[in-house]
Amino acid sequence: MRIQAIRQEQERLFIEWENGDQADFSFFWLRDHCQHPESLNPETLQRTVETFALPSVPPVSDVRLIDDNRSLQIDWRNENFLSEYTSEFLHQFGVPVKLEPVYSLWNNALQDTIPDFQFTEVVEDDDALQAMLEAFLSYGLVTFSGMDSNLEATRTLLERVGYIRQSIFGGLWDFSNNQKHSDSAYTSVGIGLHTDSTYCIDPPGMQLLHCLAFDGEGAYNQFADGFHAADVIRREDPEAYACLKETVVPAHYFEPGVHLRAAHPVITEDEDGNLEQICFNNFDRSPFKLSAEKQALFYRAYGRFHELVNDPENQVRFQLRPGRAVWFDNWRTLHARTSFSGFRHLAGGYTNREDYISKLITLRGQKLWRQN
């Protein structure tokens, strides 16, 4: 997109693009965002200019359009270089566009179309890895087939995206119904729908479960789209939705020598108003008290969310058998497991959300997450 006209007015520069969009920038902002190697390391994209050593209004000798009006060039007085800014760069920050959601809401209609990927292809081919991550971004739930039933396969898949995150349960999990930790996951009882680690300040982003062995009955994994539930509440009861955004719900985890505590709203939005994170675990919720009016609204809103995710119409379910794995977004997808008999041996682990985003960005060849 070309720039139609520029106008300098004291400490600001006004820009009009050929499509009629307009924006203004302070010269301080322009100098601070100079991309010349004197100001920005071209390899690391780390700022090297001393921002707060700059004059409040950096002196300018000349401002002109170059490259057939596709770029802007500034000659800073008393500095031995020119700054150049592409029209697209200036438009991106001068005329921000509200990004549409990159996710697809789902209910049990997804049951027969859950994205499934061959383990070998994902670990050996970057195109297959990107396809998996694009599906994960869209649905928050993908499965894998053809995995070896050992810990090395689990580790390989986790490290394909990033480093394995350490938690109170360790890094790479290897667990069964042996009651090793003070958590129902280490038993054979049923577990209700929840997101993990609501008691952590930064809940992990991705969770992988890989079946190594199963000799028994039951143990159906259940999943529900927390974004779908939030969207229903947003449309049917805006007051309840606002309550779930604004009320910070505390959670805790205890075992000998450990006491973890954190608090999060059930629903978090990004800067564009799109759903970003769900934190919901009624089992780990800590005691807290609101005013009578707020408490009644909270229980109504919280109860409605619970009702929606526990409705079979909003769930998918399947039984993990050896050679299969499931990866789900712990910032979105609630998970559960029915009770079972016999012996069940799983492996798995957490990966940070920023690592999966980083991997997807680099596979797309992008530098800015906003450019999706």
Short mmCIF file of N, CA, C and O in Angstrom, two decimals, residues 291-301:
data_model
loop_
_atom_site.label_atom_id
_atom_site.label_comp_id
_atom_site.label_asym_id
_atom_site.label_seq_id
_atom_site.Cartn_x
_atom_site.Cartn_y
_atom_site.Cartn_z
N SER A 291 -19.50 -10.39 48.16
CA SER A 291 -20.70 -9.80 48.71
C SER A 291 -21.90 -10.65 48.29
O SER A 291 -21.83 -11.42 47.33
N ALA A 292 -23.01 -10.51 49.01
CA ALA A 292 -24.18 -11.35 48.73
C ALA A 292 -24.61 -11.24 47.28
O ALA A 292 -24.91 -12.25 46.62
N GLU A 293 -24.65 -10.02 46.74
CA GLU A 293 -25.09 -9.82 45.37
C GLU A 293 -24.11 -10.44 44.38
O GLU A 293 -24.51 -11.15 43.45
N LYS A 294 -22.83 -10.18 44.58
CA LYS A 294 -21.82 -10.72 43.67
C LYS A 294 -21.72 -12.23 43.78
O LYS A 294 -21.47 -12.92 42.78
N GLN A 295 -21.91 -12.75 44.98
CA GLN A 295 -21.81 -14.19 45.17
C GLN A 295 -22.93 -14.91 44.42
O GLN A 295 -22.70 -15.94 43.78
N ALA A 296 -24.15 -14.37 44.49
CA ALA A 296 -25.27 -14.99 43.77
C ALA A 296 -25.01 -14.99 42.27
O ALA A 296 -25.27 -15.98 41.57
N LEU A 297 -24.49 -13.87 41.75
CA LEU A 297 -24.18 -13.79 40.32
C LEU A 297 -23.05 -14.74 39.96
O LEU A 297 -23.11 -15.42 38.92
N PHE A 298 -22.03 -14.83 40.81
CA PHE A 298 -20.91 -15.73 40.53
C PHE A 298 -21.37 -17.18 40.44
O PHE A 298 -21.02 -17.90 39.49
N TYR A 299 -22.15 -17.62 41.41
CA TYR A 299 -22.59 -19.01 41.38
C TYR A 299 -23.48 -19.29 40.17
O TYR A 299 -23.46 -20.38 39.60
N ARG A 300 -24.26 -18.30 39.77
CA ARG A 300 -25.08 -18.46 38.58
C ARG A 300 -24.19 -18.61 37.34
O ARG A 300 -24.39 -19.51 36.52
N ALA A 301 -23.20 -17.73 37.21
CA ALA A 301 -22.32 -17.75 36.04
C ALA A 301 -21.42 -18.98 36.03
O ALA A 301 -21.29 -19.68 35.02
#
